[in-house]
JSON list of C-alpha atoms in Angstrom, two decimals:
[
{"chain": "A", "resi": 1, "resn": "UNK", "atom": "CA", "xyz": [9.46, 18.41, 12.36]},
{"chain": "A", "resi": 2, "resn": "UNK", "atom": "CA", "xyz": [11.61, 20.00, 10.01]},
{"chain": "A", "resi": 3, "resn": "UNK", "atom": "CA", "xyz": [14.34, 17.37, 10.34]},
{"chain": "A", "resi": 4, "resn": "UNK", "atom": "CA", "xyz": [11.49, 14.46, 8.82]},
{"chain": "A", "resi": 5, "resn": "UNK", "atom": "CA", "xyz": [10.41, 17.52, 6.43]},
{"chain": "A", "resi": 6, "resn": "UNK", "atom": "CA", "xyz": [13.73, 17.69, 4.75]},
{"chain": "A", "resi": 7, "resn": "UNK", "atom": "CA", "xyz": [14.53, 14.40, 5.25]},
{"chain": "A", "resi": 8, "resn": "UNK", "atom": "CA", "xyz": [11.16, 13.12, 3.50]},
{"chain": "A", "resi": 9, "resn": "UNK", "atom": "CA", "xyz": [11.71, 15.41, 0.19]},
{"chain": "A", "resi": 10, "resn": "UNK", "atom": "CA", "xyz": [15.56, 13.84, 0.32]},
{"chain": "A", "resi": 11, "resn": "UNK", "atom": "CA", "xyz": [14.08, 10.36, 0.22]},
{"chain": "A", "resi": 12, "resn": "UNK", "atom": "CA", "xyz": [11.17, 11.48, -2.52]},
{"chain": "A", "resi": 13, "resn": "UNK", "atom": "CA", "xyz": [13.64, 12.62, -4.71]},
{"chain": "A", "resi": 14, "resn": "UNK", "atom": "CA", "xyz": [15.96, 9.76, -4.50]},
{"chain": "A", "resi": 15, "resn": "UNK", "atom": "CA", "xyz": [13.19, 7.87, -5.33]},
{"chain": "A", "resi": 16, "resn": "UNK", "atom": "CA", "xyz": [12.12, 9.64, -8.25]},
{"chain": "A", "resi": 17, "resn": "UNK", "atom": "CA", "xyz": [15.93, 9.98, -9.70]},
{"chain": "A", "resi": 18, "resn": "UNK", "atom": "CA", "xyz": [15.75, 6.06, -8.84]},
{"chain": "A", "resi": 19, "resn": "UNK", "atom": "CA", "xyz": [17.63, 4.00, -11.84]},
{"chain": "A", "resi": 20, "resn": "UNK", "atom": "CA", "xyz": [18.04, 0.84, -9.89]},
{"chain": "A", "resi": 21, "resn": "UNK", "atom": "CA", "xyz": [16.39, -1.87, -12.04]},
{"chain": "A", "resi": 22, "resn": "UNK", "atom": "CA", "xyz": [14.97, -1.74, -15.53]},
{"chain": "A", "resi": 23, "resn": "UNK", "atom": "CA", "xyz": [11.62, 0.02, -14.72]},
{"chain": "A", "resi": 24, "resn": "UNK", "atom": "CA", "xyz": [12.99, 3.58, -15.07]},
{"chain": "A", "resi": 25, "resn": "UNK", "atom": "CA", "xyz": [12.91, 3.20, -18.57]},
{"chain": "A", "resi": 26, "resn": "UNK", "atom": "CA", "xyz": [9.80, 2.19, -19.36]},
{"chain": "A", "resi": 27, "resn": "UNK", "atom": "CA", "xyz": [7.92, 5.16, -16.33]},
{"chain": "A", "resi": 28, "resn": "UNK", "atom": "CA", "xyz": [6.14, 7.64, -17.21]},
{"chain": "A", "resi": 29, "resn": "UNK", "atom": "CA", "xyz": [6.10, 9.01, -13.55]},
{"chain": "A", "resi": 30, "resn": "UNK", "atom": "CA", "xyz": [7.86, 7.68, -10.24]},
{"chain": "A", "resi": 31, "resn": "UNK", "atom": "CA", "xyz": [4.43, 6.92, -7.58]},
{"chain": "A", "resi": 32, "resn": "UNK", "atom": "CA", "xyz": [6.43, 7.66, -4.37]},
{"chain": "A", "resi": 33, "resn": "UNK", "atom": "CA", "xyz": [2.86, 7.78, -2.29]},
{"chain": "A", "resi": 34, "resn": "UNK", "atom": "CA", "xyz": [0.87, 10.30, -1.02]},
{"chain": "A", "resi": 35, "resn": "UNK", "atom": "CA", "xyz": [-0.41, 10.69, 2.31]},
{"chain": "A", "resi": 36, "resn": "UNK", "atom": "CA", "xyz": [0.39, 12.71, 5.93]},
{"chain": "A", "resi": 37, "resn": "UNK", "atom": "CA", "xyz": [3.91, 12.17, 6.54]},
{"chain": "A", "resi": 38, "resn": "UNK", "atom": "CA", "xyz": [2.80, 14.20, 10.40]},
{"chain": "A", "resi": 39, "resn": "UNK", "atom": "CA", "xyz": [1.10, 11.71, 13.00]},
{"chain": "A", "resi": 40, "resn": "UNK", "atom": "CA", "xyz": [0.59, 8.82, 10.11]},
{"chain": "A", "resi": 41, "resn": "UNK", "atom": "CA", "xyz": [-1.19, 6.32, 12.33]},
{"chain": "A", "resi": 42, "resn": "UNK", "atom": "CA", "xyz": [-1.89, 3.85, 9.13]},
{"chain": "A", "resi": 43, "resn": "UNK", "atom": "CA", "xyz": [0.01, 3.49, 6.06]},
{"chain": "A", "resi": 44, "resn": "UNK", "atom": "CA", "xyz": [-1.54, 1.12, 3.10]},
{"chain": "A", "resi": 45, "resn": "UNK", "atom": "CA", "xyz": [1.11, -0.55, 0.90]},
{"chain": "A", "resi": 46, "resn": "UNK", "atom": "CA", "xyz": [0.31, -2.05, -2.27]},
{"chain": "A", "resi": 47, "resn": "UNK", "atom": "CA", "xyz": [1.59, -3.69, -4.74]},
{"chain": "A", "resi": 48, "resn": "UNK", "atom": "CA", "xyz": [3.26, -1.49, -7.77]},
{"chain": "A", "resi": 49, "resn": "UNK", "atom": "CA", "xyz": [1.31, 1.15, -9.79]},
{"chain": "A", "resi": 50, "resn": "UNK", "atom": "CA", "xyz": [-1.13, 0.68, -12.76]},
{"chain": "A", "resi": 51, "resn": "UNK", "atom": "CA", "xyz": [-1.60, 2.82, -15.66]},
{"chain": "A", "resi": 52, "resn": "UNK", "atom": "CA", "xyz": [-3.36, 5.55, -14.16]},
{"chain": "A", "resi": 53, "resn": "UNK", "atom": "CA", "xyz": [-0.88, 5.75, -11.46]},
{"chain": "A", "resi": 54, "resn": "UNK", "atom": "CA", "xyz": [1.93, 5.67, -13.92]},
{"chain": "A", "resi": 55, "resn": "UNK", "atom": "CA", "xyz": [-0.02, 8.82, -15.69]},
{"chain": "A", "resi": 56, "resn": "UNK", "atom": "CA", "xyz": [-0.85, 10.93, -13.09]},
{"chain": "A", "resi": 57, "resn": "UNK", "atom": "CA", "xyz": [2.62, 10.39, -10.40]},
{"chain": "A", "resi": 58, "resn": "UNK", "atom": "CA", "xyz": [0.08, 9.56, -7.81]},
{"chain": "A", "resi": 59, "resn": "UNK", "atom": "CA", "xyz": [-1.19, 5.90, -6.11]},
{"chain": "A", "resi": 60, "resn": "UNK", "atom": "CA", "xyz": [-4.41, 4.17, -6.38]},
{"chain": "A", "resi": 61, "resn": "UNK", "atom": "CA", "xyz": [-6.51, 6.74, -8.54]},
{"chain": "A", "resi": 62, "resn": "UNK", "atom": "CA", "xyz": [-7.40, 4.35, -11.09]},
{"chain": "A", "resi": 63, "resn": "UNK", "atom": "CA", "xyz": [-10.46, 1.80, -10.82]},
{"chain": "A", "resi": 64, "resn": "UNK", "atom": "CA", "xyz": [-8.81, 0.13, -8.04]},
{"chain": "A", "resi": 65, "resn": "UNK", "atom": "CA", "xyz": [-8.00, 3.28, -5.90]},
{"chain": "A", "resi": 66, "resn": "UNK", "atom": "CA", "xyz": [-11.43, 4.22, -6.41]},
{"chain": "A", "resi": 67, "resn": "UNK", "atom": "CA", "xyz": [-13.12, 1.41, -4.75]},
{"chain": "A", "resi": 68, "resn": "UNK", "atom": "CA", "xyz": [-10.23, 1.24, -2.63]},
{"chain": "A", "resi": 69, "resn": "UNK", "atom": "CA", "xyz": [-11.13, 5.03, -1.00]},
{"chain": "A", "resi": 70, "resn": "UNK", "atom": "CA", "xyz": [-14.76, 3.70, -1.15]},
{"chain": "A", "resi": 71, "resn": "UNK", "atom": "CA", "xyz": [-13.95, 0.94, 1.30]},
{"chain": "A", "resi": 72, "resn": "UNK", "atom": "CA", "xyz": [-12.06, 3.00, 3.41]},
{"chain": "A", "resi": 73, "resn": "UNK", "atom": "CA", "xyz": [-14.52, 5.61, 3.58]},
{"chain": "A", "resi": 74, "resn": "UNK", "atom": "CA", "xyz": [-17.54, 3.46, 3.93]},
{"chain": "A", "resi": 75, "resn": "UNK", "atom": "CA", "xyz": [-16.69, 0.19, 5.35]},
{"chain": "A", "resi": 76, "resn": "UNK", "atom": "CA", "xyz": [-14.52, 1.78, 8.53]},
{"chain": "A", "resi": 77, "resn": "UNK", "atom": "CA", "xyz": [-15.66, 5.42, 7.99]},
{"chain": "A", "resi": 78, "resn": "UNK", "atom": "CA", "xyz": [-11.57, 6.39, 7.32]},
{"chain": "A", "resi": 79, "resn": "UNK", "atom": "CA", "xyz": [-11.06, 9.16, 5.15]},
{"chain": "A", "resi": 80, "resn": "UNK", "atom": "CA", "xyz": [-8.46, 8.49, 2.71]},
{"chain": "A", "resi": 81, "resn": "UNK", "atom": "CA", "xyz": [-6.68, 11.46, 3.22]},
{"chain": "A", "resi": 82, "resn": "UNK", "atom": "CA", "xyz": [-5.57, 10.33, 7.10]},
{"chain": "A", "resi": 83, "resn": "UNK", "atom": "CA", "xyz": [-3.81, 7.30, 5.80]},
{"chain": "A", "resi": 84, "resn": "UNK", "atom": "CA", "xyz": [-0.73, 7.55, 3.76]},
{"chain": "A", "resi": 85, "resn": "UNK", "atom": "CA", "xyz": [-0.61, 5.29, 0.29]},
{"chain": "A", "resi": 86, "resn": "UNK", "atom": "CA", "xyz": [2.41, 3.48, -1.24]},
{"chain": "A", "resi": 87, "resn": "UNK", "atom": "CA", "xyz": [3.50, 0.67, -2.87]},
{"chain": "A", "resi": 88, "resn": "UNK", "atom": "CA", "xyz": [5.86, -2.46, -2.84]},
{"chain": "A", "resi": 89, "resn": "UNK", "atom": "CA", "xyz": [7.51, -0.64, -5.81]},
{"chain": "A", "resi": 90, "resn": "UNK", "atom": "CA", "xyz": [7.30, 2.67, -6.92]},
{"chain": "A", "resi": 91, "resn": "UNK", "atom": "CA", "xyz": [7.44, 2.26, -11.06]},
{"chain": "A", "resi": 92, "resn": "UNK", "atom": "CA", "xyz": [4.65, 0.94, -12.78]},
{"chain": "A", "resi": 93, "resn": "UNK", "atom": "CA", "xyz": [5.56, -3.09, -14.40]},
{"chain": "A", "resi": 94, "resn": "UNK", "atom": "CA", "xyz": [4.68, -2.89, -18.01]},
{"chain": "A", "resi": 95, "resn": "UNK", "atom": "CA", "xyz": [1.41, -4.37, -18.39]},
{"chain": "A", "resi": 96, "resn": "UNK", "atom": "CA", "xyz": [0.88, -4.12, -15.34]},
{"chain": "A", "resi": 97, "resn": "UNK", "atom": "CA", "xyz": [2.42, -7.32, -14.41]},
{"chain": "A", "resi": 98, "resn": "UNK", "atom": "CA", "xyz": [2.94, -8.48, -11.15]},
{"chain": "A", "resi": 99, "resn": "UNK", "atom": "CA", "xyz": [6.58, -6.72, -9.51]},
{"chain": "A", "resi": 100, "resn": "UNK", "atom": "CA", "xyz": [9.68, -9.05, -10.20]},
{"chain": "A", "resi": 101, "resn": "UNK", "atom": "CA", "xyz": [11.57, -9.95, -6.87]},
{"chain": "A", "resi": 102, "resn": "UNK", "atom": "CA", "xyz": [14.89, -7.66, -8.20]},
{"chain": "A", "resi": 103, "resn": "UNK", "atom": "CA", "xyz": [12.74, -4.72, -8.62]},
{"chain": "A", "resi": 104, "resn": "UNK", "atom": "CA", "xyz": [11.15, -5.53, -5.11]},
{"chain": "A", "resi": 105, "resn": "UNK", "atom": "CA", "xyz": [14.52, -5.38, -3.65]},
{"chain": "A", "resi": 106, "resn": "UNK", "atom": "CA", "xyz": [15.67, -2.47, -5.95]},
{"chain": "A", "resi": 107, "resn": "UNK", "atom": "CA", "xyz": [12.95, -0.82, -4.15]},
{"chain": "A", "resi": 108, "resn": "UNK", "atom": "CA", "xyz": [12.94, -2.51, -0.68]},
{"chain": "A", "resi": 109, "resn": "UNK", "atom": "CA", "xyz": [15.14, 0.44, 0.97]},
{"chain": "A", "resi": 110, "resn": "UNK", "atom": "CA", "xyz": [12.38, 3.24, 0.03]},
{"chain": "A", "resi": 111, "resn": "UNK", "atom": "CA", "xyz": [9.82, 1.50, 1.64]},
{"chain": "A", "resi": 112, "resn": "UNK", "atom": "CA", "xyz": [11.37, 1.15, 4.71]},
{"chain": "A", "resi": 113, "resn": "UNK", "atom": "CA", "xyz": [12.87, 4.41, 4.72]},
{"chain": "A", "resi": 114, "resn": "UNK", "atom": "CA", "xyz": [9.42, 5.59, 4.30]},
{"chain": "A", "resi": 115, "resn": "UNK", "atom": "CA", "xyz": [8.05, 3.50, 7.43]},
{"chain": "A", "resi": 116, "resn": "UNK", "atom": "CA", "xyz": [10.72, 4.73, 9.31]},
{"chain": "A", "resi": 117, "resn": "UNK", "atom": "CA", "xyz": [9.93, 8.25, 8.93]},
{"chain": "A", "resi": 118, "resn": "UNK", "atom": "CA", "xyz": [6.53, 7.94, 9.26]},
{"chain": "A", "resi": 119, "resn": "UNK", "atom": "CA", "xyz": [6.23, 5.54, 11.81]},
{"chain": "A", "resi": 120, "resn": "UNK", "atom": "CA", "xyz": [3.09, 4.61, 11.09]},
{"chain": "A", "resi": 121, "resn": "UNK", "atom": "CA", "xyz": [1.15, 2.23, 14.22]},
{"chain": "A", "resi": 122, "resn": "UNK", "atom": "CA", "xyz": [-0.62, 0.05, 11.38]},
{"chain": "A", "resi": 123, "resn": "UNK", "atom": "CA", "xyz": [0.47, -1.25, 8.00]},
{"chain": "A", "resi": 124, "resn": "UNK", "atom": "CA", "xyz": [-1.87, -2.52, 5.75]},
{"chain": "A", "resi": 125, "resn": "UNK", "atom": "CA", "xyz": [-0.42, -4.80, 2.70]},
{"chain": "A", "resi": 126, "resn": "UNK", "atom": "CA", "xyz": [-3.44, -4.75, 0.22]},
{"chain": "A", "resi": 127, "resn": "UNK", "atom": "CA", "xyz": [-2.55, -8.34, -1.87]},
{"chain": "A", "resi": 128, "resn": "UNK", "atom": "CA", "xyz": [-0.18, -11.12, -1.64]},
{"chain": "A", "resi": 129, "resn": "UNK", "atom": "CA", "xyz": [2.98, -9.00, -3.47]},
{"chain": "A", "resi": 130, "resn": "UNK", "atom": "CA", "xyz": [2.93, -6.45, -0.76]},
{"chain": "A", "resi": 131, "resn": "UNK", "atom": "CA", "xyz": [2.22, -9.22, 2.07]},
{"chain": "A", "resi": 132, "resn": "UNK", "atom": "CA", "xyz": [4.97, -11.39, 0.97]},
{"chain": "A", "resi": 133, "resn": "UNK", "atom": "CA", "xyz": [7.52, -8.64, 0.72]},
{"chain": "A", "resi": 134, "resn": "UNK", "atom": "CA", "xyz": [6.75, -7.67, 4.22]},
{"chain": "A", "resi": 135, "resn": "UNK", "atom": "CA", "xyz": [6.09, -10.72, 5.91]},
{"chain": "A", "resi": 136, "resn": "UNK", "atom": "CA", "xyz": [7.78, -12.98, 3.88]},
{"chain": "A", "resi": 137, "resn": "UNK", "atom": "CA", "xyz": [5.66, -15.88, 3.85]},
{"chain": "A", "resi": 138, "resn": "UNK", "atom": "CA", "xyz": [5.18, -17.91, 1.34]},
{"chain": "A", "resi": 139, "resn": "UNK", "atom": "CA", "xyz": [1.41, -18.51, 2.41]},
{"chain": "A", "resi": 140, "resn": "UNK", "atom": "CA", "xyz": [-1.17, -16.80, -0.01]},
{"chain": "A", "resi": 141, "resn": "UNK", "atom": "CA", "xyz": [-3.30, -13.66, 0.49]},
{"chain": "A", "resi": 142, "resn": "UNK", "atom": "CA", "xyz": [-6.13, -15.94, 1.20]},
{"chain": "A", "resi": 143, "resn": "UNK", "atom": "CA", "xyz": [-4.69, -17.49, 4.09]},
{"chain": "A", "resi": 144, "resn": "UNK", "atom": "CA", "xyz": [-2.91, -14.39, 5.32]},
{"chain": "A", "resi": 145, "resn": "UNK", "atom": "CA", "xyz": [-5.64, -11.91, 5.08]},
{"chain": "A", "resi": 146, "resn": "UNK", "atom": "CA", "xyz": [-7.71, -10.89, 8.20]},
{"chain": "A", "resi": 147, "resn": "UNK", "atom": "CA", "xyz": [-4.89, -11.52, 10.84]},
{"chain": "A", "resi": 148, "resn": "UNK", "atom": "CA", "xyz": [-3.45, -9.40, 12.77]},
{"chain": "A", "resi": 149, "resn": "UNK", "atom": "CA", "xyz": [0.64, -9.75, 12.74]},
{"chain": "A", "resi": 150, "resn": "UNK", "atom": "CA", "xyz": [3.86, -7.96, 14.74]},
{"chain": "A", "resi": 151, "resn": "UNK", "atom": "CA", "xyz": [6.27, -6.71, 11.91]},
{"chain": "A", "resi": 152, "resn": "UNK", "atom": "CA", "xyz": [8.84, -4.84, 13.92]},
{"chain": "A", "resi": 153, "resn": "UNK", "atom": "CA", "xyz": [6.57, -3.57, 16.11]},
{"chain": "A", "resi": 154, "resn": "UNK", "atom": "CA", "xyz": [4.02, -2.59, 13.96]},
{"chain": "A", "resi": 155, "resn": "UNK", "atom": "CA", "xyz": [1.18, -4.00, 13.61]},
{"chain": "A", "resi": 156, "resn": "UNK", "atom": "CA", "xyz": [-0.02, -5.84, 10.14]},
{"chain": "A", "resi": 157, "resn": "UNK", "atom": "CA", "xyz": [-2.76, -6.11, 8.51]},
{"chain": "A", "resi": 158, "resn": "UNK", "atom": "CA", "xyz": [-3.21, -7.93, 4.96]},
{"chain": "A", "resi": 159, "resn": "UNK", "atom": "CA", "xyz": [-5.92, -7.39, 3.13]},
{"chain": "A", "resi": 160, "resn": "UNK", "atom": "CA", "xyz": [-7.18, -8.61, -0.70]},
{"chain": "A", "resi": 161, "resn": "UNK", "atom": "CA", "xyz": [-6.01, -6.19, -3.46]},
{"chain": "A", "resi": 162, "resn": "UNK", "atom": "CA", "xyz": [-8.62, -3.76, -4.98]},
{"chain": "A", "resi": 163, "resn": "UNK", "atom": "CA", "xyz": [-8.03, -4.94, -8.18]},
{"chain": "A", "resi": 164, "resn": "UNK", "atom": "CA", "xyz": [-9.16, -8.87, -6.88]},
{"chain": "A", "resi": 165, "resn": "UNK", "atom": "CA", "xyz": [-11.95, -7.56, -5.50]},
{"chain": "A", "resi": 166, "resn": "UNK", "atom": "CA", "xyz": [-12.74, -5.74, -8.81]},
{"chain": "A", "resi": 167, "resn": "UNK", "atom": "CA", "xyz": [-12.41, -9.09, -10.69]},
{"chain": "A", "resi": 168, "resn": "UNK", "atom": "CA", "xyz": [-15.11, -10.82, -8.22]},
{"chain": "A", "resi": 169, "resn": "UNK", "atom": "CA", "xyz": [-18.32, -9.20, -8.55]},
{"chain": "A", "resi": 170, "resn": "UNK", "atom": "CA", "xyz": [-19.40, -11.59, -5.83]},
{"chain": "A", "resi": 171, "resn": "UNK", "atom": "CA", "xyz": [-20.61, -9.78, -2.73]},
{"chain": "A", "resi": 172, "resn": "UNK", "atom": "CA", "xyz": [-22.13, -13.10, -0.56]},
{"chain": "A", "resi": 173, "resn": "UNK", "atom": "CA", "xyz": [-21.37, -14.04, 2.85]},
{"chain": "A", "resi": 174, "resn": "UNK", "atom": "CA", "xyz": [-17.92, -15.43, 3.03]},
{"chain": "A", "resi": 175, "resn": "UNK", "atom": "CA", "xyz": [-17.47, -13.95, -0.49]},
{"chain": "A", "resi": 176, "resn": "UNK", "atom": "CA", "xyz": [-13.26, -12.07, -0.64]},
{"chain": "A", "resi": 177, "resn": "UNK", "atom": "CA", "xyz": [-15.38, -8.41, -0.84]},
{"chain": "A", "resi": 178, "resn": "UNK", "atom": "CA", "xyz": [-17.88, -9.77, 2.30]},
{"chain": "A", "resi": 179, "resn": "UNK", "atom": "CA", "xyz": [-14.43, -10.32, 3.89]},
{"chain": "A", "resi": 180, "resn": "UNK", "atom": "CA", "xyz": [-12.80, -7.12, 3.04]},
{"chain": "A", "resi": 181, "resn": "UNK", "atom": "CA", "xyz": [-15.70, -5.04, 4.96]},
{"chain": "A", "resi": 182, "resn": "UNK", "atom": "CA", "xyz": [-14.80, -7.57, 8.04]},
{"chain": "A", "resi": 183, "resn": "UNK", "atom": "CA", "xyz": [-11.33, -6.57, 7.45]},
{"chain": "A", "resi": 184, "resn": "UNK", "atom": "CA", "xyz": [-11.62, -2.85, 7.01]},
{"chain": "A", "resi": 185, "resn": "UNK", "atom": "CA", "xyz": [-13.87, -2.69, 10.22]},
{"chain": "A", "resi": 186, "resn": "UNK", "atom": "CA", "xyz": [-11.08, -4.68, 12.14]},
{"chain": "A", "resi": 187, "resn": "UNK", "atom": "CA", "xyz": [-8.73, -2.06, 10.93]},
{"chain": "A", "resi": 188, "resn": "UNK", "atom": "CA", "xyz": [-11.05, 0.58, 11.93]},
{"chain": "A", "resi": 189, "resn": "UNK", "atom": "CA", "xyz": [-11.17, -0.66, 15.79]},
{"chain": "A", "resi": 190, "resn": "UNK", "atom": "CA", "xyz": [-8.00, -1.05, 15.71]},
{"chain": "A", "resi": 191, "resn": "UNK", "atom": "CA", "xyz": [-7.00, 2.67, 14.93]},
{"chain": "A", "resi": 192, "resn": "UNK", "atom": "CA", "xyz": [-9.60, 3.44, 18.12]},
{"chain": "A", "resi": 193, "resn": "UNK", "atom": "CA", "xyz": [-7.76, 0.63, 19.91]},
{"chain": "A", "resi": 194, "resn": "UNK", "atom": "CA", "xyz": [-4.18, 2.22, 19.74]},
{"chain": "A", "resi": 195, "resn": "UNK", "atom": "CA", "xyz": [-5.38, 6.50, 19.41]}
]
């Protein structure tokens, strides 16, 4: 364990003296992820951080994070503290504008560093930014969410973004946050599935 120890706080600080696209100048903090890096069964990758994330060095802890815990915790009764959080990118857009593909593949060697060390059983991409990176479809969240897929024999998950949910107070049958409880219970059975 204390070969992945050193070799995690080697990766973290690459990441954070990181100065491979334009984004390091306009960070207030790198957002490496937080998480277990011992026996990570699930890892959750999202899409880039937001203002709060920026702030504080640490992912989803803004609006989004909040609800995001909250569907964790209550829709597949997973404490957010077993699952380790990350994003596509690790330096917040400015105005929080979707990632640009260069700074997706400025930042494409992290993330998969950090899935190698961790080794996590189940990847969840929460939106289509994280999906597409990973998957590389060119299909839409809305399509892509729900299904179960093998990404280097891992299995993947892709679920809607906080954020989307958020922005659609909607909570009727068939409605994207009526799916996202489907989802998050699927994800659930699957982490009793494969402990």
């Amino acid at each position: 364990m204390i070969e992945i120890n050193s070799a995690w706080q080697e990766l973290k600080k690459q990441i954070e003296n990181c100065r491979k696209c334009g984004l390091c100048e306009t960070r207030h903090n790198v957002v490496p992820g937080e998480g277990p890096i011992e026996k990570c069964s699930v890892m959750i990758v999202g899409e880039a951080p937001g203002e709060d994330e920026d702030l504080s060095g640490r992912p989803f802890v803004g609006q989004a994070g909040q609800l995001l815990t909250l569907i964790l915790e209550n829709g597949g009764k997973i404490s957010r503290g077993s699952v380790y959080i990350t994003n596509t990118i690790k330096c917040r857009p400015p105005e929080n504008r979707n990632p640009a593909l260069n700074e997706i593949m400025a930042c494409r060697d992290f993330l998969e560093a950090q899935m190698l060390l961790l080794s996590p059983k189940i990847v969840v991409t929460l939106g289509g930014v994280a999906t597409k990176a990973l998957l590389g479809s060119t299909k839409g969240i809305t399509a892509l969410r729900g299904q179960w897929f093998d990404w280097r024999g891992i299995k993947l998950l892709p679920m809607f973004h906080p954020s989307y949910l958020l922005r659609d107070p909607s909570r009727k049958k068939g409605s994207p946050k009526d799916l996202t409880w489907d989802d998050v219970r699927a994800l659930k059975a699957k982490i009793d599935e494969l402990s």
